mmCIF file of C-alpha atoms and ligand atoms in Angstrom:
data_model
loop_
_atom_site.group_PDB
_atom_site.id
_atom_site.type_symbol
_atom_site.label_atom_id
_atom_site.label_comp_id
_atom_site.label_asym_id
_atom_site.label_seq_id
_atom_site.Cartn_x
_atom_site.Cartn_y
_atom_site.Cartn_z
ATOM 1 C CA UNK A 1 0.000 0.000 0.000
ATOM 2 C CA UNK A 2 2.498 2.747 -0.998
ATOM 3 C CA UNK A 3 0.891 3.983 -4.320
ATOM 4 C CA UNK A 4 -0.849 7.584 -2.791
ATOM 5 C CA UNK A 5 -2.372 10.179 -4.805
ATOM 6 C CA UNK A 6 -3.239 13.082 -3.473
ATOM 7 C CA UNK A 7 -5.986 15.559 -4.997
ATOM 8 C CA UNK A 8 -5.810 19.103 -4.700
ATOM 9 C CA UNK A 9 -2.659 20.718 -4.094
ATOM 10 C CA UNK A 10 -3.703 23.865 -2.032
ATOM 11 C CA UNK A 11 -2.306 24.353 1.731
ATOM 12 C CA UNK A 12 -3.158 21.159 2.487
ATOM 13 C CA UNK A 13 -2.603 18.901 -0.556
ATOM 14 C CA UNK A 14 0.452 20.026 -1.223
ATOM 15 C CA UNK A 15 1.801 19.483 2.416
ATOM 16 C CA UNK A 16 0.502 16.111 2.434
ATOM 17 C CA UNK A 17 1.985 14.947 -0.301
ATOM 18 C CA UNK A 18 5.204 16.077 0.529
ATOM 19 C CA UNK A 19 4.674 14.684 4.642
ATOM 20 C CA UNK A 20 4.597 10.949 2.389
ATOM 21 C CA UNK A 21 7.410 11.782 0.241
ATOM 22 C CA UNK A 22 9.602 12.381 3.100
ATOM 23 C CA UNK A 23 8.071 9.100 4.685
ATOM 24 C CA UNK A 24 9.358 7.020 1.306
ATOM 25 C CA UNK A 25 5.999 7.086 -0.147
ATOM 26 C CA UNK A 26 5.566 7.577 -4.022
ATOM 27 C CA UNK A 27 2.998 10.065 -4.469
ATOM 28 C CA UNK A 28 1.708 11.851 -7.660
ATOM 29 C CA UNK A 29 -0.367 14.963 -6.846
ATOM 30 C CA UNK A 30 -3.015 16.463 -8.942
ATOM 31 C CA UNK A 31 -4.995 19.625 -9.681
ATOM 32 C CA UNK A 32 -6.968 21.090 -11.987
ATOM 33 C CA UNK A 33 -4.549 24.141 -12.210
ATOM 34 C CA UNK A 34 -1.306 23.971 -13.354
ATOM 35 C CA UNK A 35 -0.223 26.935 -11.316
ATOM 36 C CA UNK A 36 -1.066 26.198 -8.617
ATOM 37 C CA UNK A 37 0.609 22.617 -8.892
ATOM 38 C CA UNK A 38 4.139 25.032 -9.582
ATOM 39 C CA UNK A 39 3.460 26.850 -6.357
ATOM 40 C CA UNK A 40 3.092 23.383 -4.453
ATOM 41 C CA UNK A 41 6.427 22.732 -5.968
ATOM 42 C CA UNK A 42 8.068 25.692 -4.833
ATOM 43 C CA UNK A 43 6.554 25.963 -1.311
ATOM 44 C CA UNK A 44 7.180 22.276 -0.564
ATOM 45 C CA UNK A 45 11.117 22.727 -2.214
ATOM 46 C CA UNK A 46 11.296 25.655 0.583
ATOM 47 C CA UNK A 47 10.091 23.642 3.456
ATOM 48 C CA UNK A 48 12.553 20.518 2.735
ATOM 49 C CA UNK A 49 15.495 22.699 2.258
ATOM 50 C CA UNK A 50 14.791 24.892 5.398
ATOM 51 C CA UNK A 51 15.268 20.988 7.028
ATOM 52 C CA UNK A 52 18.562 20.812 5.229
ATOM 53 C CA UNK A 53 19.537 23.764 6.132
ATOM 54 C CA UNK A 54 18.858 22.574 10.322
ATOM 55 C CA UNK A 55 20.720 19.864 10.023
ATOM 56 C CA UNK A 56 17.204 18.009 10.018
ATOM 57 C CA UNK A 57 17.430 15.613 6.718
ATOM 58 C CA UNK A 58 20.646 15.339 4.199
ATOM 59 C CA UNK A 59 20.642 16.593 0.964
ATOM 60 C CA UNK A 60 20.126 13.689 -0.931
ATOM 61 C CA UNK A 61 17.441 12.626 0.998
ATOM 62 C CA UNK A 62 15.498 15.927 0.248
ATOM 63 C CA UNK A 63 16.360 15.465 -3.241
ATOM 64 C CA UNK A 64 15.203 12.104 -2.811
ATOM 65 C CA UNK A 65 11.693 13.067 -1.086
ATOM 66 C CA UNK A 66 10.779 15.907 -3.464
ATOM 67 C CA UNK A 67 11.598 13.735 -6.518
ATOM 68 C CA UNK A 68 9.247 10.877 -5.155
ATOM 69 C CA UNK A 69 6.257 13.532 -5.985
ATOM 70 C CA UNK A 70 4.971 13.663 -9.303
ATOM 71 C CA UNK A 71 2.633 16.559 -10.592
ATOM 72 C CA UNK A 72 -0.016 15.780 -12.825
ATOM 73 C CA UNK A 73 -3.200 18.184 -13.902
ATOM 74 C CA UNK A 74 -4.999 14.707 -15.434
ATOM 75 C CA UNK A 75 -7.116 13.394 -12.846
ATOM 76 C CA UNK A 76 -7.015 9.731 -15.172
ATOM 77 C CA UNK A 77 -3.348 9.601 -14.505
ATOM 78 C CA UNK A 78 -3.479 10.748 -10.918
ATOM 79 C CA UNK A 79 -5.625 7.641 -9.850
ATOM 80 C CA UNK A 80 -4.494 4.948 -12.785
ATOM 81 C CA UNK A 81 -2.316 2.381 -10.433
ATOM 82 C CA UNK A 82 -3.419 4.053 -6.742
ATOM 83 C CA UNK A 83 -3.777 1.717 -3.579
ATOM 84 C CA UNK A 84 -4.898 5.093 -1.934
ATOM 85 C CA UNK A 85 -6.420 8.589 -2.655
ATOM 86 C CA UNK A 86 -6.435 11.837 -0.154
ATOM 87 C CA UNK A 87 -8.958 14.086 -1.557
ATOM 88 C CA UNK A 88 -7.837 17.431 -0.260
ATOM 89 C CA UNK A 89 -9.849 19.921 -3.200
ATOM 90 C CA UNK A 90 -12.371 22.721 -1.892
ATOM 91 C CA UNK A 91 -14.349 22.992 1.017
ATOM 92 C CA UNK A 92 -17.666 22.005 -1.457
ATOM 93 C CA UNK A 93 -19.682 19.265 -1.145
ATOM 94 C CA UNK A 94 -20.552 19.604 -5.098
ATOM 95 C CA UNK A 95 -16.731 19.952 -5.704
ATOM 96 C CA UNK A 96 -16.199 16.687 -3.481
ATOM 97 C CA UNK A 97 -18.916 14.773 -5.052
ATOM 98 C CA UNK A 98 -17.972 15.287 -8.598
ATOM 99 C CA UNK A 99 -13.768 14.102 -7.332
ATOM 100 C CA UNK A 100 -14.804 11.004 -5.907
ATOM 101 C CA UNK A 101 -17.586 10.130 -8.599
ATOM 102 C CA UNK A 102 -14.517 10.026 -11.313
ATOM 103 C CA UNK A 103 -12.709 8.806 -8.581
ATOM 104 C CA UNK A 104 -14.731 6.148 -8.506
ATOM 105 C CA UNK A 105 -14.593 5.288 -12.403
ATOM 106 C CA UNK A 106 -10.779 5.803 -12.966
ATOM 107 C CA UNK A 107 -8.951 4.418 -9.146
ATOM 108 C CA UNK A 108 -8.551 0.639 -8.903
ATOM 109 C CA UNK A 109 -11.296 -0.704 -7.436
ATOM 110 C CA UNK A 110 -9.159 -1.879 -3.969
ATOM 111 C CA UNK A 111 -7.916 1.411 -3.612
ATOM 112 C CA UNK A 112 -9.275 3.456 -0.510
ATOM 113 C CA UNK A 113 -10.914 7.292 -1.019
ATOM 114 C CA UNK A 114 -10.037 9.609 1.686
ATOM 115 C CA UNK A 115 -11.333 13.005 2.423
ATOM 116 C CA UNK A 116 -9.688 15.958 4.479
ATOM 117 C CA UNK A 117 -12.520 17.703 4.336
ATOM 118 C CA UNK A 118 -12.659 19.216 8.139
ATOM 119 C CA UNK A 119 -16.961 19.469 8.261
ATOM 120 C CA UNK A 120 -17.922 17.166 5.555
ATOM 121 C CA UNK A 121 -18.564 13.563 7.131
ATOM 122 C CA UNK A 122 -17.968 11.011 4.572
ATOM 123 C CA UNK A 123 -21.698 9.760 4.236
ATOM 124 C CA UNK A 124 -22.661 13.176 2.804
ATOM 125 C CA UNK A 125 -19.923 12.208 -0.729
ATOM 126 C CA UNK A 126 -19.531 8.534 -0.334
ATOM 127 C CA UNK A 127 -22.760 7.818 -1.660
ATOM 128 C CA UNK A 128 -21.946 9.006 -5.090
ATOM 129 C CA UNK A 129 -19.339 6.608 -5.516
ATOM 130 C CA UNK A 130 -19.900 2.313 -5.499
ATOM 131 C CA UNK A 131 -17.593 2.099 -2.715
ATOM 132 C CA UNK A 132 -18.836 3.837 -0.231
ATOM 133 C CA UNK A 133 -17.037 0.721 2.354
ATOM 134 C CA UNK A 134 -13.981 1.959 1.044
ATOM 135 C CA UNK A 135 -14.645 5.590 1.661
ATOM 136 C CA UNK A 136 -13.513 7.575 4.924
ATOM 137 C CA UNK A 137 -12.528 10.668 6.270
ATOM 138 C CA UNK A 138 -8.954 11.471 7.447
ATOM 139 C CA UNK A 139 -8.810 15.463 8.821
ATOM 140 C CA UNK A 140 -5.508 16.844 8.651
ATOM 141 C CA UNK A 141 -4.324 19.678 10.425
ATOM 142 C CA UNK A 142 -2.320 22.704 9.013
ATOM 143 C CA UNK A 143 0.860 23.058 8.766
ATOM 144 C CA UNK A 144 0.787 19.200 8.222
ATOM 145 C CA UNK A 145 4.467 18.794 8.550
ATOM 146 C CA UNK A 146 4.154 20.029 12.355
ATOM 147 C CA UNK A 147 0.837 19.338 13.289
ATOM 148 C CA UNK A 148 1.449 15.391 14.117
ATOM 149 C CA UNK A 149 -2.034 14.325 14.146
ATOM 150 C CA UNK A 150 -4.962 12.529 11.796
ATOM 151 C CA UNK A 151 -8.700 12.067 12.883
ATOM 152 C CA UNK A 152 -9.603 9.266 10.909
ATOM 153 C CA UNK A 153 -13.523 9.309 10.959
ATOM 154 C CA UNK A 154 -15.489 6.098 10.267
ATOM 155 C CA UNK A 155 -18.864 7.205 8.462
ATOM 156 C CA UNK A 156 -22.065 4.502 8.811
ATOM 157 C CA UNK A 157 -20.950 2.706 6.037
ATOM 158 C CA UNK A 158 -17.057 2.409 5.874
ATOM 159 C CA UNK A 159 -15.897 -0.918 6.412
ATOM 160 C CA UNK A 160 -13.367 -1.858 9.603
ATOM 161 C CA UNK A 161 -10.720 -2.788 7.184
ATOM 162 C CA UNK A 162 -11.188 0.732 5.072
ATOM 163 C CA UNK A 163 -10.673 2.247 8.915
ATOM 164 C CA UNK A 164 -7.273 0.027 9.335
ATOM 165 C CA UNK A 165 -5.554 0.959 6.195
ATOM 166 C CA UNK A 166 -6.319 4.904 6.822
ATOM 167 C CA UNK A 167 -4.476 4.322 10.664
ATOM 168 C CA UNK A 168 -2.201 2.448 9.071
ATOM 169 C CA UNK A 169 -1.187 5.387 5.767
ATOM 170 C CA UNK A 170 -1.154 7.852 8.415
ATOM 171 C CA UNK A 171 1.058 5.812 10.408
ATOM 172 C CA UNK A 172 3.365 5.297 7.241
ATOM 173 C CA UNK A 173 3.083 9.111 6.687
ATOM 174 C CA UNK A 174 5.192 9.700 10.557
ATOM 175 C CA UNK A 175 1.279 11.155 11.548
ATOM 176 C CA UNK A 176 -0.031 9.688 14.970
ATOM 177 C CA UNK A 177 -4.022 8.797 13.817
ATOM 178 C CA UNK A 178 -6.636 8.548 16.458
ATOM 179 C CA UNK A 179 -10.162 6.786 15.484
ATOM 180 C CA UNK A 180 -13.369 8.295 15.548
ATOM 181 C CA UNK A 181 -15.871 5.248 15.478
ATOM 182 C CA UNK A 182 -19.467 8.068 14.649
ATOM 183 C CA UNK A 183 -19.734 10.995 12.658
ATOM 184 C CA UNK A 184 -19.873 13.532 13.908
ATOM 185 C CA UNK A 185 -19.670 17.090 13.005
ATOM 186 C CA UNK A 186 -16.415 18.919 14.187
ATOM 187 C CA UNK A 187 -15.017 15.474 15.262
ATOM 188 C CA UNK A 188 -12.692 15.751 18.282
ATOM 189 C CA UNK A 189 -9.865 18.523 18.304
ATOM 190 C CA UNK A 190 -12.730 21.255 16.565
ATOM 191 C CA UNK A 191 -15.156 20.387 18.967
ATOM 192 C CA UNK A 192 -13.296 20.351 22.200
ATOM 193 C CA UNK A 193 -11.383 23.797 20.627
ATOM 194 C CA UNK A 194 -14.793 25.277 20.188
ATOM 195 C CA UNK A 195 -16.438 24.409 23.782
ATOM 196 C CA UNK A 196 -12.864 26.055 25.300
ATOM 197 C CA UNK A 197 -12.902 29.072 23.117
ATOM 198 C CA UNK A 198 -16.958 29.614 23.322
ATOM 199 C CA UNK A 199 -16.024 29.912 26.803
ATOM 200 C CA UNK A 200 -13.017 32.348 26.351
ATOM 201 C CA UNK A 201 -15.716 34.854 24.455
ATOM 202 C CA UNK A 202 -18.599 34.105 26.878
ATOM 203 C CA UNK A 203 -16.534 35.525 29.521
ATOM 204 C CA UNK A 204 -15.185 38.178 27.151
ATOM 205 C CA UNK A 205 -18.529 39.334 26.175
ATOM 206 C CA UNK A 206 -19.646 39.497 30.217
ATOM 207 C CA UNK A 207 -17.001 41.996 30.984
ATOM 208 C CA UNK A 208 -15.601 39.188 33.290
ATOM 209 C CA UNK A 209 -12.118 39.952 31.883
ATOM 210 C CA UNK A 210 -10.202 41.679 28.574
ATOM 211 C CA UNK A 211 -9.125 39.074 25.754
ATOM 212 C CA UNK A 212 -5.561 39.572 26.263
ATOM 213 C CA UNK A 213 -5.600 38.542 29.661
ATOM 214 C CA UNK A 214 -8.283 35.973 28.960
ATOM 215 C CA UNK A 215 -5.085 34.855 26.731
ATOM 216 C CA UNK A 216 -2.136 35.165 29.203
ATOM 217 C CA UNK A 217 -4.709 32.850 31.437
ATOM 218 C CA UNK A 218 -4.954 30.003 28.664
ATOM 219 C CA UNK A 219 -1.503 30.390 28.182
ATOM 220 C CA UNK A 220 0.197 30.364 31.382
ATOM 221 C CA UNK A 221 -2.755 28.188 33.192
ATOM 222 C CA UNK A 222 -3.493 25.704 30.522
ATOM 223 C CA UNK A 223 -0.455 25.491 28.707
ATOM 224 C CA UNK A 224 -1.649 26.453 25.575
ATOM 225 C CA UNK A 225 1.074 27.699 22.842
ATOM 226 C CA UNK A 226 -1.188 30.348 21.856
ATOM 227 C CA UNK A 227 -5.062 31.702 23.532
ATOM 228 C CA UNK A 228 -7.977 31.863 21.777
ATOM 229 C CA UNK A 229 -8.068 35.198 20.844
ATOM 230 C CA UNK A 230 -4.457 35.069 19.330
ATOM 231 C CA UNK A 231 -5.323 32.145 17.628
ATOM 232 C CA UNK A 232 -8.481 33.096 16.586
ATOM 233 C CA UNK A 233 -6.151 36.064 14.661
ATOM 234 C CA UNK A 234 -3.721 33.273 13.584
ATOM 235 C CA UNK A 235 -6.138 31.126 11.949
ATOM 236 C CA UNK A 236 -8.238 34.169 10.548
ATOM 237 C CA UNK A 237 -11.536 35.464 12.551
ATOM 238 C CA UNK A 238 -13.458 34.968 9.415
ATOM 239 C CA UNK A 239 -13.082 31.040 9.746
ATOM 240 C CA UNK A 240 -13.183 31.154 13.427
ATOM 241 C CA UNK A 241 -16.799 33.448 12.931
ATOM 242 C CA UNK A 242 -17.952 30.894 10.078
ATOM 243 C CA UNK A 243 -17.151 27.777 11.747
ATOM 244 C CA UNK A 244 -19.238 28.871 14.739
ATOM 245 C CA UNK A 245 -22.288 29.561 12.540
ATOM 246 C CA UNK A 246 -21.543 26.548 10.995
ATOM 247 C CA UNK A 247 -21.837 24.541 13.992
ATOM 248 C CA UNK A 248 -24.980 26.762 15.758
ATOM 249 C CA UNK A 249 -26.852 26.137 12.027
ATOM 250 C CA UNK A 250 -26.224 22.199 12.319
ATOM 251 C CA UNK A 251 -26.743 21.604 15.951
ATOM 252 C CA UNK A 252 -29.520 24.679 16.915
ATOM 253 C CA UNK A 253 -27.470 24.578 20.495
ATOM 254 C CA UNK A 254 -27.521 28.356 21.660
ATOM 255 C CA UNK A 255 -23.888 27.154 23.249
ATOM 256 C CA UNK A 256 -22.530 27.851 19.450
ATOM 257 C CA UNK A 257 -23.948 30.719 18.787
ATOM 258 C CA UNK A 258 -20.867 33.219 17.820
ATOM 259 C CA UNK A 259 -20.115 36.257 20.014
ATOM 260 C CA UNK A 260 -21.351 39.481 19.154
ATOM 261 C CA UNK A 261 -17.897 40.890 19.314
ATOM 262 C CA UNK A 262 -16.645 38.360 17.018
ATOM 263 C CA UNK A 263 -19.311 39.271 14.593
ATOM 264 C CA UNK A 264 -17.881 43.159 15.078
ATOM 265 C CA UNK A 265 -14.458 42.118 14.107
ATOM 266 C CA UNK A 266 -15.933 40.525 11.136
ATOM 267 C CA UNK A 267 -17.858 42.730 9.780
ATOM 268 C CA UNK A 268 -15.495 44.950 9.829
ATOM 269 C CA UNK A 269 -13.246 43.331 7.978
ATOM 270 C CA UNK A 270 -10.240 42.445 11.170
ATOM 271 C CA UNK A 271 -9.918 39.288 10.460
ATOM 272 C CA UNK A 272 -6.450 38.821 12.288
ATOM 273 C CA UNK A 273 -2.918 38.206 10.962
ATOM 274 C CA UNK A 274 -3.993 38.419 7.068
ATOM 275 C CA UNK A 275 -5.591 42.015 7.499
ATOM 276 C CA UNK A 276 -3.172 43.418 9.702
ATOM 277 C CA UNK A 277 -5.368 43.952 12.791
ATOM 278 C CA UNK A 278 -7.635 41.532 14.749
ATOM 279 C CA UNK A 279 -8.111 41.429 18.514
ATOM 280 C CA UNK A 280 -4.796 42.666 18.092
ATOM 281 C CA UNK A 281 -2.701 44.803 15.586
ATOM 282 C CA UNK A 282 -0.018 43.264 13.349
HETATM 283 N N1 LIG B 301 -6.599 24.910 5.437
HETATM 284 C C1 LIG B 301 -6.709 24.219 6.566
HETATM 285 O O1 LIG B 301 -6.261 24.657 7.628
HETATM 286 C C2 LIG B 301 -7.384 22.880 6.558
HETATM 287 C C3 LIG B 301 -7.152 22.002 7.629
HETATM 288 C C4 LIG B 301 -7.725 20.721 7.605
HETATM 289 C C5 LIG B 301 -8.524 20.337 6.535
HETATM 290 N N2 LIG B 301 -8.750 21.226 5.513
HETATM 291 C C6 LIG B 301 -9.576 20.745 4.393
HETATM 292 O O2 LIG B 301 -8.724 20.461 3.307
HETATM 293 C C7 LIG B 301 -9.392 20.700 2.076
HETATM 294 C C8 LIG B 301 -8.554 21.631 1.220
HETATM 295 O O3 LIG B 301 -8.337 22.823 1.937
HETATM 296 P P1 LIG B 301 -7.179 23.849 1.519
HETATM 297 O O4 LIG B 301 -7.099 24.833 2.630
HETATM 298 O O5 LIG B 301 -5.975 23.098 1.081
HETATM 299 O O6 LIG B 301 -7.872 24.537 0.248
HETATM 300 P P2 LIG B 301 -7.182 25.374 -0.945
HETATM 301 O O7 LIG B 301 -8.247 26.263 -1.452
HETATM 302 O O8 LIG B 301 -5.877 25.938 -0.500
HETATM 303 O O9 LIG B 301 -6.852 24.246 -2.039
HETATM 304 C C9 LIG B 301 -7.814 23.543 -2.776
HETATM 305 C C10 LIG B 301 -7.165 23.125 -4.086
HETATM 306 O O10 LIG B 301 -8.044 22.205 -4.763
HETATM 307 C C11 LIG B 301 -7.907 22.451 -6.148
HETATM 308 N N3 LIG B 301 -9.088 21.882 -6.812
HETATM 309 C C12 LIG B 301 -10.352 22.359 -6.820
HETATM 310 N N4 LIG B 301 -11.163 21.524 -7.515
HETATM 311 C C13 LIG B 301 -10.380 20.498 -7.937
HETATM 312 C C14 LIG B 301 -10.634 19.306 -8.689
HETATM 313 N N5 LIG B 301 -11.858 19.012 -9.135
HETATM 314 N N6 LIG B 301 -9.605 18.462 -8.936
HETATM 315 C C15 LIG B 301 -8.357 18.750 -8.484
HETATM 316 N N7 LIG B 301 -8.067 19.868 -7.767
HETATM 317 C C16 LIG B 301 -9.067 20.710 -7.492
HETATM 318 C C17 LIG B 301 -7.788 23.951 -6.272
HETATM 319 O O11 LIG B 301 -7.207 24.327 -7.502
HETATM 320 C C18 LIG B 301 -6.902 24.272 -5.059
HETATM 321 O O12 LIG B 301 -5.529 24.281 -5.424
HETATM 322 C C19 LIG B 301 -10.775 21.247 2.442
HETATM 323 O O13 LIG B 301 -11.697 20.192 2.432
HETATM 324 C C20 LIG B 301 -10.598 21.752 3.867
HETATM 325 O O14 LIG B 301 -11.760 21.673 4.648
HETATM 326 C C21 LIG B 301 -8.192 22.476 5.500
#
């Protein structure tokens, strides 16, 4: 099982692809743009070399690693010969559907599909393939190379051995996999991240304390690399606004509902890091 394609090579395609490389898998990565399969190129060529340049990997072994992914924009070629397939295109459930239909037609028919979609449960795309035993969901997290974990998600239908062999490519990939037997929207790390940072604006929005020191609190007390409000500018306030909605639309639960001052930041266009101001300026 070391034949992976990967589909879509945005943020988290491309890093993928290159986390197997480095692992000795063969890989051939695909997208529908060419560009944006040279800018996977180029970012992943930065990130192995910055190893090289730590001391962290020889030189011939990055050579080695980015060599072991081919590019292709021709989906046909992408899944010809595959034991495996990570689906990582858009966030859209049409977009999804279509990729693992002509998945469906064009991968051997042993070979697993995978999706790192972080909302979609596999039932909701599975079903337009005729394998949906052999479909699953394996979340990611960004930057992949750093982040060293997978939620593999089993949906109603998946079989125990389709569950196995996504542990088991993670494993090969150097990522530590935990298994989530029901899905279940959010999964583990979103959901648990939302209940603590729900919290963290709760008290916010009561006046009970300002966000920074709301931060230094997660920080210090808990350990946390960053708070909730600095990560909330990290990841972009936009996603951490949507994602909120996303959840308070699916589930009803007034515990979702985003705060009001997020909303503010929103609509205002501070999204964090990308915009230059946030909770806090850049
Ligand atoms: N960005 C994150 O932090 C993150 C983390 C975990 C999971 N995810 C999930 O990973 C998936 C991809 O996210 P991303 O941030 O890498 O998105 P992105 O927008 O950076 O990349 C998506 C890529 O898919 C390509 N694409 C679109 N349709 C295609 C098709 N039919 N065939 C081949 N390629 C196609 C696009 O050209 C683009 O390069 C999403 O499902 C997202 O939910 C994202």
């Amino acid at each position: 099982m070391n034949r992976l394609s990967v589909i879509g090579a945005g943020s988290m395609g491309a890093q993928i692809a290159q986390q197997a490389a480095l692992h000795g898998l063969e890989v051939i990565l695909n997208d529908t743009s060419a560009e944006q399969l040279r800018k996977a190129a180029d970012s992943n060529r930065g990130h192995v070399m910055r190893r090289v340049e730590k001391g962290k990997l020889s030189e011939p072994d990055a050579v080695a690693a980015l060599e072991r992914v081919r590019q292709t924009t021709d989906l046909a070629e992408a899944a010809r010969g595959a034991d495996f397939v990570i689906e990582a295109v858009f966030e859209d459930l049409g977009v999804k559907r279509a990729t693992f239909a002509e998945l469906d037609r064009l991968a051997p028919v042993g070979a697993v599909l995978a999706s790192n979609s972080s909302t979609m449960g596999i039932s909701k795309i599975a079903d337009a393939t005729s394998r949906p035993e052999r479909c699953v969901n394996m979340h990611f997290f960004y930057p992949v190379p750093v982040m060293d974990l997978v939620e593999v998600v089993r949906g109603p239908l998946t079989s125990g051995a389709t569950t196995e062999r996504a542990m088991a490519m993670a494993r090969a990939m150097g990522r530590t996999p935990v298994l989530i037997n029901k899905e279940i929207d959010g999964f583990i790390v979103n959901r648990i991240l939302h209940a603590a940072t729900q919290e963290a604006y709760r008290l916010f929005d009561a006046g009970v304390a300002d966000f920074e020191d709301i931060d230094v609190a997660v920080e210090k007390g808990l350990n946390w690399p960053m708070g909730p409000f600095r990560l909330g500018d990290f990841s972009g306030l936009d996603v951490t606004y949507n994602a909120r909605l996303h959840m308070f639309k699916a589930t009803g639960d007034e515990r979702y509902r985003p705060s009001p001052q997020l909303e503010a930041k929103v609509k205002a266009g501070k999204l964090g890091r990308k915009t230059g101001e946030g909770w806090y300026k850049y």
